[in-house]
PDB file of N, CA and C in Angstrom:
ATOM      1  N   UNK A   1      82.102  88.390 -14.662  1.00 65.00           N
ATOM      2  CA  UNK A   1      80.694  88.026 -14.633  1.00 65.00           C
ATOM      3  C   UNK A   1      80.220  88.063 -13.186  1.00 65.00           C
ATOM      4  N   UNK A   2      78.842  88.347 -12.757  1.00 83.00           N
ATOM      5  CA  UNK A   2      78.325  88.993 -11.403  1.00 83.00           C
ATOM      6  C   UNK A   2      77.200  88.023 -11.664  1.00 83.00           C
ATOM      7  N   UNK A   3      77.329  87.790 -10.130  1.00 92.00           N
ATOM      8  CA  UNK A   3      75.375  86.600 -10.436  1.00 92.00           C
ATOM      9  C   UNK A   3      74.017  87.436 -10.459  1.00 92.00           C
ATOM     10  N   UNK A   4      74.340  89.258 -10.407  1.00 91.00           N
ATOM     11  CA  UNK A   4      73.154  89.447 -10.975  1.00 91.00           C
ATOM     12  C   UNK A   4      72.903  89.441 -12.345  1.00 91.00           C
ATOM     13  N   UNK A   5      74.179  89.756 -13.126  1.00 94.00           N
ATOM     14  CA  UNK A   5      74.052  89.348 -15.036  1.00 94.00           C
ATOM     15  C   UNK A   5      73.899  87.604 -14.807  1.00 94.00           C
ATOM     16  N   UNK A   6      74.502  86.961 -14.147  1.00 96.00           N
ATOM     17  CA  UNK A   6      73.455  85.371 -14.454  1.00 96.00           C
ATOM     18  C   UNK A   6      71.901  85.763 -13.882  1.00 96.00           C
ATOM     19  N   UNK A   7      71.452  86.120 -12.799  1.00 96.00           N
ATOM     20  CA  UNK A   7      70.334  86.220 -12.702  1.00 96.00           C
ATOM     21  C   UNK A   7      69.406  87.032 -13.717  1.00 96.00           C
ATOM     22  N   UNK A   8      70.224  88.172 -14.429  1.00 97.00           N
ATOM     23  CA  UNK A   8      69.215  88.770 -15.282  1.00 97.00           C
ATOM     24  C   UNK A   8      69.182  87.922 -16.743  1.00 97.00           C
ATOM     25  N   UNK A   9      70.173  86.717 -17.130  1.00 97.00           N
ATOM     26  CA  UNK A   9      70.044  86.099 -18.291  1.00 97.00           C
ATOM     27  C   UNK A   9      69.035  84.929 -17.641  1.00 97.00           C
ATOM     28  N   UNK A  10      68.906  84.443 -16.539  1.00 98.00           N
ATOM     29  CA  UNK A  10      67.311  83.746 -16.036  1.00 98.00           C
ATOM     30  C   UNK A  10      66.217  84.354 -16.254  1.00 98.00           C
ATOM     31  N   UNK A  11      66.306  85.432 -15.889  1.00 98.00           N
ATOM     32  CA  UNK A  11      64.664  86.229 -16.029  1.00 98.00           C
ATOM     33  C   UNK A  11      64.655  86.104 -17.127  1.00 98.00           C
ATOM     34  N   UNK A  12      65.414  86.488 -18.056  1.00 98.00           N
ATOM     35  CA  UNK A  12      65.007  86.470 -19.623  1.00 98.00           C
ATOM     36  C   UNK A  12      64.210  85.588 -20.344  1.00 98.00           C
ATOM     37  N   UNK A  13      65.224  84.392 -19.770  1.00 98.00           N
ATOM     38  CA  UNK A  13      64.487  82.850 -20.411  1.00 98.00           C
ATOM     39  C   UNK A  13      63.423  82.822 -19.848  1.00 98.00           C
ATOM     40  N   UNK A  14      63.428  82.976 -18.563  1.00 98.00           N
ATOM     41  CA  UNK A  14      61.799  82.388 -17.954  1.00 98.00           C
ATOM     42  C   UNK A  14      60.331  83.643 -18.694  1.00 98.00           C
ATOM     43  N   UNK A  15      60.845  84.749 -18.627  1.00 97.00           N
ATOM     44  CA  UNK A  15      60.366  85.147 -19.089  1.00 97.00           C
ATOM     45  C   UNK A  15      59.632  85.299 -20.873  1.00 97.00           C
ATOM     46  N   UNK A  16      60.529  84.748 -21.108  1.00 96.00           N
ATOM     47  CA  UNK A  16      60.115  84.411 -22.478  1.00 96.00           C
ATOM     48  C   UNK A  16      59.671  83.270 -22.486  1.00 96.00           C
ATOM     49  N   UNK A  17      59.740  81.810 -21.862  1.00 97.00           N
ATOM     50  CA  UNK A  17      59.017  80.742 -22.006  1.00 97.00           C
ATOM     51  C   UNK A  17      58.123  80.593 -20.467  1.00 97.00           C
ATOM     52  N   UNK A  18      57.760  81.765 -19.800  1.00 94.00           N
ATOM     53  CA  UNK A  18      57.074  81.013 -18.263  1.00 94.00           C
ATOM     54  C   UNK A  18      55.632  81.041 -18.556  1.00 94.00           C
ATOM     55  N   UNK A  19      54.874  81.164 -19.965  1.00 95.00           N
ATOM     56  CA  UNK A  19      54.019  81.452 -19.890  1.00 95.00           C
ATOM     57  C   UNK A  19      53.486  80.223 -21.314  1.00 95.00           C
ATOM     58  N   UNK A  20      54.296  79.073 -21.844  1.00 97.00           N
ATOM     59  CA  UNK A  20      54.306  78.090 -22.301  1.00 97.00           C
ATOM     60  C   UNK A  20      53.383  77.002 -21.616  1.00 97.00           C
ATOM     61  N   UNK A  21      52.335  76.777 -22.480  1.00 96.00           N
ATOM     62  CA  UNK A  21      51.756  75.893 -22.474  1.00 96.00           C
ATOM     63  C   UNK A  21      52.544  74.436 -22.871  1.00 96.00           C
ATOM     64  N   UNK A  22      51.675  73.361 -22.801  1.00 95.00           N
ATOM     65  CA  UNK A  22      52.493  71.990 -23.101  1.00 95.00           C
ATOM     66  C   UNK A  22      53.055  71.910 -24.507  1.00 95.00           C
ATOM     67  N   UNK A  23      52.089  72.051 -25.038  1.00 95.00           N
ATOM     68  CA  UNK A  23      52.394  71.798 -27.024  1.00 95.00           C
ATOM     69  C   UNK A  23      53.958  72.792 -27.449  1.00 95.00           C
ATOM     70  N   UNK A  24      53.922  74.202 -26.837  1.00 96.00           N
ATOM     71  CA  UNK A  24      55.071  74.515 -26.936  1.00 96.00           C
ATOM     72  C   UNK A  24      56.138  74.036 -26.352  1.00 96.00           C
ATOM     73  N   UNK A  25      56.201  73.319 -25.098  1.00 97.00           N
ATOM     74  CA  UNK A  25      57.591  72.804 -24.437  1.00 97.00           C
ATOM     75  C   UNK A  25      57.645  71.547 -25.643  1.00 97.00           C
ATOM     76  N   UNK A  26      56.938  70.788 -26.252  1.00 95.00           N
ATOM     77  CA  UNK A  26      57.059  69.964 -26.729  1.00 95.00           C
ATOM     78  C   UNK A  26      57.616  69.728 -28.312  1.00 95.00           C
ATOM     79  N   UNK A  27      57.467  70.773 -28.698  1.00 95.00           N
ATOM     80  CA  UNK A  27      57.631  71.387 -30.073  1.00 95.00           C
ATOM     81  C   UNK A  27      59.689  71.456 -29.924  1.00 95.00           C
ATOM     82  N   UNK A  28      59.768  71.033 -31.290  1.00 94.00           N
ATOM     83  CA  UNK A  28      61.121  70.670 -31.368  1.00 94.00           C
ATOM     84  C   UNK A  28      61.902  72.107 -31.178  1.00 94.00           C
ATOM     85  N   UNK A  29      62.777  72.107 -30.228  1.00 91.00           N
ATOM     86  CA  UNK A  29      63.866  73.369 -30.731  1.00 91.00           C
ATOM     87  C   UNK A  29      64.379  73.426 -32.049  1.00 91.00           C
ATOM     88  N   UNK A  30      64.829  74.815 -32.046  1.00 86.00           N
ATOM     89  CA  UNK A  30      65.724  75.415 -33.405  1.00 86.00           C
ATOM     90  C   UNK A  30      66.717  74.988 -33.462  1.00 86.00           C
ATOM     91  N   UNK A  31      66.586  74.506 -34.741  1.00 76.00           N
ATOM     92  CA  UNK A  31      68.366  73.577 -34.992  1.00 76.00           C
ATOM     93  C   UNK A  31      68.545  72.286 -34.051  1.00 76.00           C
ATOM     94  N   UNK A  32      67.903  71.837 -33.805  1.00 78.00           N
ATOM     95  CA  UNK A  32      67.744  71.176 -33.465  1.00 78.00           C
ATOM     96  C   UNK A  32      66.726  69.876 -33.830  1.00 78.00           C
ATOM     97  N   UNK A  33      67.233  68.729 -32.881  1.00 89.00           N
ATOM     98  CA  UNK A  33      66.525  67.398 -32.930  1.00 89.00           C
ATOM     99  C   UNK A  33      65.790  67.029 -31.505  1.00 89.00           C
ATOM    100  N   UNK A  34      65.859  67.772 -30.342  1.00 94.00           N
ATOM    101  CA  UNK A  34      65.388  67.510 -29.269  1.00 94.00           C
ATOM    102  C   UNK A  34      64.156  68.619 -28.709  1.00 94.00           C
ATOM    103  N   UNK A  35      63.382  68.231 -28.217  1.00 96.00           N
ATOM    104  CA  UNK A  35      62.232  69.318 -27.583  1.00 96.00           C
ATOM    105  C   UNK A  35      62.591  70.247 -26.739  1.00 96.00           C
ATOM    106  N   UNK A  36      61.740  71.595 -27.004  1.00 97.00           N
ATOM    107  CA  UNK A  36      62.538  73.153 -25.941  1.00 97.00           C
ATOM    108  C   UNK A  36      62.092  72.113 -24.562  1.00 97.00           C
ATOM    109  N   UNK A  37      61.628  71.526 -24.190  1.00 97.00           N
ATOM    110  CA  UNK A  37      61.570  70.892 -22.703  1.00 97.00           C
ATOM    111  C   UNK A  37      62.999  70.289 -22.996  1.00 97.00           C
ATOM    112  N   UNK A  38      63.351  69.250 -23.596  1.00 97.00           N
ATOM    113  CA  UNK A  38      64.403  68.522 -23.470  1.00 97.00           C
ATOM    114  C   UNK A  38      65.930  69.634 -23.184  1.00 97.00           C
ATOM    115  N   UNK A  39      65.827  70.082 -24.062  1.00 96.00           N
ATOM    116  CA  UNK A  39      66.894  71.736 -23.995  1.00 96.00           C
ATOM    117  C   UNK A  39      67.077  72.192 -22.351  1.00 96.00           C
ATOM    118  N   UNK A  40      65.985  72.865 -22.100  1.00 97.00           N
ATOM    119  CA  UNK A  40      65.489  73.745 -20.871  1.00 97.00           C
ATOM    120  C   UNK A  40      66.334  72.704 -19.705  1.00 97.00           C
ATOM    121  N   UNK A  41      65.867  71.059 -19.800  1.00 98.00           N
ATOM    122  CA  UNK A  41      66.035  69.897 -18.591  1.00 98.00           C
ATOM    123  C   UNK A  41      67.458  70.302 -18.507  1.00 98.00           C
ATOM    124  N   UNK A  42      68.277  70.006 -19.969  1.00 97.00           N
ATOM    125  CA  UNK A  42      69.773  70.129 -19.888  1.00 97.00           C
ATOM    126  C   UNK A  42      70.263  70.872 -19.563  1.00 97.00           C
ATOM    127  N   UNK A  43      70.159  72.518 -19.877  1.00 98.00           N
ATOM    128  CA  UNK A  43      70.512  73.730 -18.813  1.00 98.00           C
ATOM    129  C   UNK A  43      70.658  73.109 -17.722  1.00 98.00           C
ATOM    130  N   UNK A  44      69.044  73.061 -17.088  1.00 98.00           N
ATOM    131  CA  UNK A  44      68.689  72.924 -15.929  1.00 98.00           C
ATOM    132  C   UNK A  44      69.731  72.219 -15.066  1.00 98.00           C
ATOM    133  N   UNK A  45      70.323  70.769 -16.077  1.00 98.00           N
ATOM    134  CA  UNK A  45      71.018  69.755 -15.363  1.00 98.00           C
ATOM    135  C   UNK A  45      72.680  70.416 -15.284  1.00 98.00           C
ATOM    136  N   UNK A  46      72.937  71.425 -16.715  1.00 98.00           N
ATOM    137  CA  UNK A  46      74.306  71.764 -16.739  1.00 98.00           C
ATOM    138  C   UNK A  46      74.012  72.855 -15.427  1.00 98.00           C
ATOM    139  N   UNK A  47      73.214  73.624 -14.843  1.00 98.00           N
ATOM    140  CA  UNK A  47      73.975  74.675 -14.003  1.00 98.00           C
ATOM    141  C   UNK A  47      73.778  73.902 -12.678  1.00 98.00           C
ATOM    142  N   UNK A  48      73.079  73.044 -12.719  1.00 98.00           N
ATOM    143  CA  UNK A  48      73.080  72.204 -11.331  1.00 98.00           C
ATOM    144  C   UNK A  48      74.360  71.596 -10.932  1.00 98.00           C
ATOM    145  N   UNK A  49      75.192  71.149 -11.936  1.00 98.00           N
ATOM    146  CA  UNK A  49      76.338  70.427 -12.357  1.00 98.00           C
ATOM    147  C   UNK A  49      77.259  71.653 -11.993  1.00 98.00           C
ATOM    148  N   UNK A  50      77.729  72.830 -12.174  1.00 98.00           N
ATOM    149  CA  UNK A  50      78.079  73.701 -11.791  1.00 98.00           C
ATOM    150  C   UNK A  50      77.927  73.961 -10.517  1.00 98.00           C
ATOM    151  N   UNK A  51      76.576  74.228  -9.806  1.00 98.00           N
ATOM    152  CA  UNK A  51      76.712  75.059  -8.506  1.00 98.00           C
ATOM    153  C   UNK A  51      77.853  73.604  -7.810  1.00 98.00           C
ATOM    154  N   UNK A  52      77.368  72.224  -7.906  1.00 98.00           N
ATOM    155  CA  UNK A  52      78.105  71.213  -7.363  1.00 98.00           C
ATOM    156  C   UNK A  52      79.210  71.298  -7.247  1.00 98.00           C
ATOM    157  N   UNK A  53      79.745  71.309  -8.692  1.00 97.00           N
ATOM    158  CA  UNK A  53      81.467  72.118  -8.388  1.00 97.00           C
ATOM    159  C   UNK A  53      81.654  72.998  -7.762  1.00 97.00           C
ATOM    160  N   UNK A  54      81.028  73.853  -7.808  1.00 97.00           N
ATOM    161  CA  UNK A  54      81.308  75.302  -6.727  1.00 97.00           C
ATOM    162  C   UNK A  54      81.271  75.087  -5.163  1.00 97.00           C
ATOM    163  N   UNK A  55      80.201  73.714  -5.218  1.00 96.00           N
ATOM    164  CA  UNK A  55      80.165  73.813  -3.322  1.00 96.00           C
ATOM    165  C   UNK A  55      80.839  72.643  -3.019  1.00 96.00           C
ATOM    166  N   UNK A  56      81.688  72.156  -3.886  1.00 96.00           N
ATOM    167  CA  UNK A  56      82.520  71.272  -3.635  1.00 96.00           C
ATOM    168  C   UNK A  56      82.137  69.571  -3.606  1.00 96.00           C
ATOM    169  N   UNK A  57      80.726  69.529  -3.963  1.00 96.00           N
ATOM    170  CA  UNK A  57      79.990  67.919  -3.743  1.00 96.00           C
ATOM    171  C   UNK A  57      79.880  67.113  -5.085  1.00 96.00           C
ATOM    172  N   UNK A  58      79.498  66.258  -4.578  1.00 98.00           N
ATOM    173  CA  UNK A  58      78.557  65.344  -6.059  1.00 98.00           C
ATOM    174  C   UNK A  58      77.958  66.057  -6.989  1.00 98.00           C
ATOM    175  N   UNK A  59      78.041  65.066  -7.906  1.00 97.00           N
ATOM    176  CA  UNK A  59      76.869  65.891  -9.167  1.00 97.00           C
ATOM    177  C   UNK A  59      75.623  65.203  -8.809  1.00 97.00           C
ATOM    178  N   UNK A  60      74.474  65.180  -8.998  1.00 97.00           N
ATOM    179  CA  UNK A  60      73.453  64.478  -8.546  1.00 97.00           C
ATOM    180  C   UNK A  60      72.357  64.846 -10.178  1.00 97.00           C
ATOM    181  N   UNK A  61      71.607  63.883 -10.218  1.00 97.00           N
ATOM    182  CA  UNK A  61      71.018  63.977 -11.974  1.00 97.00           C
ATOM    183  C   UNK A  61      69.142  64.487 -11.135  1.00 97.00           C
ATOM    184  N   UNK A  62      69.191  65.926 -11.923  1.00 97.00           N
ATOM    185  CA  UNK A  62      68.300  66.954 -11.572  1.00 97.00           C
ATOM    186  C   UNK A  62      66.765  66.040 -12.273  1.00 97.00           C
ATOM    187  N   UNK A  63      65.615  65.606 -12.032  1.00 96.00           N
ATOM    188  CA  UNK A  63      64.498  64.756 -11.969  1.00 96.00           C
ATOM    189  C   UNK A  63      63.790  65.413 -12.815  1.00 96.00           C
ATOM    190  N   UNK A  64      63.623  64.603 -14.133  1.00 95.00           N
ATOM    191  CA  UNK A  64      63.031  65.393 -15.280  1.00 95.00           C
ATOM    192  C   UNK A  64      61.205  65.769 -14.739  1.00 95.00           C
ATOM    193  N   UNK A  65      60.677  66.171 -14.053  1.00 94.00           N
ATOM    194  CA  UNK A  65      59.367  65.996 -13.759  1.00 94.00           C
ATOM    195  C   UNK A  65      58.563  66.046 -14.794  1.00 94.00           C
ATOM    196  N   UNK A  66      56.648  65.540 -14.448  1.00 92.00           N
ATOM    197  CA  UNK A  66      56.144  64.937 -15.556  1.00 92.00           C
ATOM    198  C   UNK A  66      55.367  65.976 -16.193  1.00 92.00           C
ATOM    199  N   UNK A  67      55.499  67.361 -15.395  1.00 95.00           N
ATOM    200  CA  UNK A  67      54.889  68.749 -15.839  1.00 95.00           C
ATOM    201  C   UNK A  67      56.333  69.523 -16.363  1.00 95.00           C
ATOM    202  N   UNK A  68      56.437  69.523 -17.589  1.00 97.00           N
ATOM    203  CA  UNK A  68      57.039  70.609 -17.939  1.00 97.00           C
ATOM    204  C   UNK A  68      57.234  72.275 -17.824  1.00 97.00           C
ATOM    205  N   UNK A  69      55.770  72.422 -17.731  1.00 97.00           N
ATOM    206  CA  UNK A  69      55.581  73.563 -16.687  1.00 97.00           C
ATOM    207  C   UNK A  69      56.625  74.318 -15.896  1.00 97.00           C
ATOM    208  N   UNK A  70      57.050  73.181 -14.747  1.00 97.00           N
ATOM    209  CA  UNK A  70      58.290  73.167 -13.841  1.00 97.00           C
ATOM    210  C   UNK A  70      59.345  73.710 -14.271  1.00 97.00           C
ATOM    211  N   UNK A  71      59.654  73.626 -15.430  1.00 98.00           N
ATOM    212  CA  UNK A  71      61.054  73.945 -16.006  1.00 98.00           C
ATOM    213  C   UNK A  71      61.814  75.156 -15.786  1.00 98.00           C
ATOM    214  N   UNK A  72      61.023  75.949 -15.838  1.00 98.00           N
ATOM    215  CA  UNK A  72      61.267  77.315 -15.446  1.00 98.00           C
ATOM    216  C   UNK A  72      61.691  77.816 -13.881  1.00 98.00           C
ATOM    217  N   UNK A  73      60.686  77.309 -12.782  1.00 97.00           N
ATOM    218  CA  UNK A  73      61.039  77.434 -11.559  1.00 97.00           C
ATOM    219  C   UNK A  73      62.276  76.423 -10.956  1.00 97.00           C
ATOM    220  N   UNK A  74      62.952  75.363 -12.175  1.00 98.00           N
ATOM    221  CA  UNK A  74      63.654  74.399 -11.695  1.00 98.00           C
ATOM    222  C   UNK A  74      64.874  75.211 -12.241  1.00 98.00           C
ATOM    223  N   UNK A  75      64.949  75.965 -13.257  1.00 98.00           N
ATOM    224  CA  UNK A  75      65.860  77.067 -13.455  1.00 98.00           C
ATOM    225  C   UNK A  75      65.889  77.764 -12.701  1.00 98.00           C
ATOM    226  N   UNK A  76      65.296  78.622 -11.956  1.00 98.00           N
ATOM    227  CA  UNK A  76      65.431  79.551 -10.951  1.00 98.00           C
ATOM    228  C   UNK A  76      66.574  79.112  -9.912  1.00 98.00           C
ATOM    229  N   UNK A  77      65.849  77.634  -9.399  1.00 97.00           N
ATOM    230  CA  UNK A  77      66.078  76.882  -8.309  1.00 97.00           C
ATOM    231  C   UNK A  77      67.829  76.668  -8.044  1.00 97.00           C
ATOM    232  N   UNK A  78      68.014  76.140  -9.401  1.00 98.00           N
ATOM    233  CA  UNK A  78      69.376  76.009  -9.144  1.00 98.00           C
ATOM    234  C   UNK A  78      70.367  76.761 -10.041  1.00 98.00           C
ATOM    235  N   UNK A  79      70.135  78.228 -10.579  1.00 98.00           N
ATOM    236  CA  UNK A  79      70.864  78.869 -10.483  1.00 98.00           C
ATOM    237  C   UNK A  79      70.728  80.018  -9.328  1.00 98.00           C
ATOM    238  N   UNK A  80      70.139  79.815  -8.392  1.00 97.00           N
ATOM    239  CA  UNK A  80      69.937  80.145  -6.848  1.00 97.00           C
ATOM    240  C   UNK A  80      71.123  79.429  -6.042  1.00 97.00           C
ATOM    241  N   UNK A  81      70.762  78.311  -6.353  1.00 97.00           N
ATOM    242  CA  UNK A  81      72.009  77.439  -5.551  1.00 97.00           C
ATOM    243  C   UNK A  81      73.251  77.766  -6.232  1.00 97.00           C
ATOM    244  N   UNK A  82      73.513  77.702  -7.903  1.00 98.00           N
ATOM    245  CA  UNK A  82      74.909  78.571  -8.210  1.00 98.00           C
ATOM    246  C   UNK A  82      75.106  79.788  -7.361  1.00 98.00           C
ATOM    247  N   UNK A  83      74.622  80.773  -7.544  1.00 97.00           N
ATOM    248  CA  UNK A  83      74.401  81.711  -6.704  1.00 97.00           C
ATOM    249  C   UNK A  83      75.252  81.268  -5.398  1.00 97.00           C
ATOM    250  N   UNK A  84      74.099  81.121  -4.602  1.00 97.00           N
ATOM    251  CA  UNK A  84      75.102  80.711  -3.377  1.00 97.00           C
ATOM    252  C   UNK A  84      76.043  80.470  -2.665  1.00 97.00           C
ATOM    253  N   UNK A  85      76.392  79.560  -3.672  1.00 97.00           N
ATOM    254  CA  UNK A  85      77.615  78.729  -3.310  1.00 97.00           C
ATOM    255  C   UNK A  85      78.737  79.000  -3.880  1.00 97.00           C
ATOM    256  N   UNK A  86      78.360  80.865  -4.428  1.00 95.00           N
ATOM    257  CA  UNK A  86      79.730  81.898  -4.558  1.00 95.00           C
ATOM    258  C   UNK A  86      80.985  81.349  -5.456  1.00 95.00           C
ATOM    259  N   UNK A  87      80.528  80.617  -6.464  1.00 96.00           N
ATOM    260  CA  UNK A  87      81.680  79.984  -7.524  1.00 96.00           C
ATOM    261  C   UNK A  87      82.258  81.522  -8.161  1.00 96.00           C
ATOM    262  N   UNK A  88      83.350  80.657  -8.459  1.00 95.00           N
ATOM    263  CA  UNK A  88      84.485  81.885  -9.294  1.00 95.00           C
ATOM    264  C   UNK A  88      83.800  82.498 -10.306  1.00 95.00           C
ATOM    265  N   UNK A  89      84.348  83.436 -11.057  1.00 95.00           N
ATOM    266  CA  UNK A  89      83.398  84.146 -12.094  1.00 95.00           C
ATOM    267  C   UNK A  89      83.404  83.312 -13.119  1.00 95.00           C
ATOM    268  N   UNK A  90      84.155  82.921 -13.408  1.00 96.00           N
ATOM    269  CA  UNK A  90      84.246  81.776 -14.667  1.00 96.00           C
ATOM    270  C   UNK A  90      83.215  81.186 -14.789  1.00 96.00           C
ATOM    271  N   UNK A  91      82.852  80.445 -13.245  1.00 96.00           N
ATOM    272  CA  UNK A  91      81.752  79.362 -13.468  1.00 96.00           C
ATOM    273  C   UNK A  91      80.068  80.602 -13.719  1.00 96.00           C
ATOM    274  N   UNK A  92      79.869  81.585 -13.279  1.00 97.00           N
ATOM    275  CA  UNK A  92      78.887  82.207 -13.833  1.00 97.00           C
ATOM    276  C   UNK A  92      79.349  82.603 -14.903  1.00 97.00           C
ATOM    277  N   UNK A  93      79.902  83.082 -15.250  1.00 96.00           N
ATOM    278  CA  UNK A  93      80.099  83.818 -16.985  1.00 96.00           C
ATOM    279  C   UNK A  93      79.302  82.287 -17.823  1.00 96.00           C
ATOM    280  N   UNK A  94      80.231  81.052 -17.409  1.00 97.00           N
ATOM    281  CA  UNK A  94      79.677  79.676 -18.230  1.00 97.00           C
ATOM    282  C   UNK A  94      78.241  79.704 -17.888  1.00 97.00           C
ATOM    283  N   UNK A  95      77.480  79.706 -16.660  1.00 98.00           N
ATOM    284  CA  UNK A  95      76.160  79.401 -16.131  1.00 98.00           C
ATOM    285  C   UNK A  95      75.442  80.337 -17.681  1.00 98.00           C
ATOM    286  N   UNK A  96      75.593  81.534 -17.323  1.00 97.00           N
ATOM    287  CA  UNK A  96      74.595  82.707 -18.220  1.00 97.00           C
ATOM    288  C   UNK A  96      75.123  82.730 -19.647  1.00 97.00           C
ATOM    289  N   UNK A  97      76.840  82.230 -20.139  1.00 97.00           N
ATOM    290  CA  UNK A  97      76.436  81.618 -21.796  1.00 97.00           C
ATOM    291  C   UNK A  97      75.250  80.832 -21.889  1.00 97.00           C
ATOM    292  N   UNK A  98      75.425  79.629 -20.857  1.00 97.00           N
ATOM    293  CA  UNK A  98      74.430  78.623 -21.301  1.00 97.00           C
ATOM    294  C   UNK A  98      73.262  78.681 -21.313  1.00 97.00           C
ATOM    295  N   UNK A  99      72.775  79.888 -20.971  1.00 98.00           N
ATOM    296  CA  UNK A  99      71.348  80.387 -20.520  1.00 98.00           C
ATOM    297  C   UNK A  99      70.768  81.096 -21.468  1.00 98.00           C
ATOM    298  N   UNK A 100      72.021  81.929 -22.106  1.00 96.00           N
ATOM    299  CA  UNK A 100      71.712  82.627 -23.220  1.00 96.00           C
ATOM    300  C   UNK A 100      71.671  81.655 -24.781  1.00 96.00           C
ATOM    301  N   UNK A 101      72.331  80.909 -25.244  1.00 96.00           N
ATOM    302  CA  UNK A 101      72.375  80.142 -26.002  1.00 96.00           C
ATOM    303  C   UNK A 101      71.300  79.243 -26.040  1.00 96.00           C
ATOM    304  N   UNK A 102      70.953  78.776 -24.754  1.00 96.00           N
ATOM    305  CA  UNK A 102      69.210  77.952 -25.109  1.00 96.00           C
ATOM    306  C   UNK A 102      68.428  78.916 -25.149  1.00 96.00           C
ATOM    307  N   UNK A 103      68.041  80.238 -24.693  1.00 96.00           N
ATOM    308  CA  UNK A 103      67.327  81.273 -24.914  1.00 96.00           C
ATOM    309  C   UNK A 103      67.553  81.344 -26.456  1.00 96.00           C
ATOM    310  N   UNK A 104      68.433  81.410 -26.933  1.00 95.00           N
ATOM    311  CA  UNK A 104      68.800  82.005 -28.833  1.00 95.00           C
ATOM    312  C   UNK A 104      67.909  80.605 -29.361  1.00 95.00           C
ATOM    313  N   UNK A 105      68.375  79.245 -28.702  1.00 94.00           N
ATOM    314  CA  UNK A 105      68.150  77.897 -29.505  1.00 94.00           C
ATOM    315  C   UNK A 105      66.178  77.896 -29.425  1.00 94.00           C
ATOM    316  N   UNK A 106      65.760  78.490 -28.428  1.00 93.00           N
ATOM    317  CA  UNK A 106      64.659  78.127 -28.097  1.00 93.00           C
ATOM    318  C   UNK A 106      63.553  78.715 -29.501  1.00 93.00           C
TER     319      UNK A 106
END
């Protein structure tokens, strides 16, 4: 796995939800019991949780903000920082399952 196939399973998602109004982030996911915002946060929080391992620090709990909106550029954000901080392939192959699977759930 290469962080431009994680970066091209980001564009996907954002691209398919960057243009979500509120009522849709709010609207329950598929198969699910939690909202595509609630989904999107958890990515958000699992690849943050990742780049951490990769750069060797804390996990730190990613700030649900009160615009959902955000969600998308907060994905970018920190699979940028995965990126970076040059983790083994393993940890991207995991980053872009998980990217792809809330993309399918969404």
């Amino acid at each position: 796995m290469s962080a431009g196939e994680l970066s091209r399973a980001v564009d996907l998602l954002v691209r398919q939800v960057g243009h979500w109004q509120q009522p849709r982030w709010s609207a329950t996911a598929a198969g699910g019991n939690v909202s595509r915002a609630d989904l999107v946060h958890r990515l958000v929080q699992e690849v943050a949780n990742l780049a951490a391992d990769a750069e060797g620090g804390p996990r730190r709990v990613v700030p649900r903000l009160d615009n959902d909106l955000a969600l998308p550029d907060q994905l970018r954000v920190v699979a940028a920082d995965l990126v970076a901080a040059a983790p083994p392939p393993e940890a991207l192959a995991r980053a872009a399952a998980e990217v792809t699977a809330t993309r399918d759930a969404l």
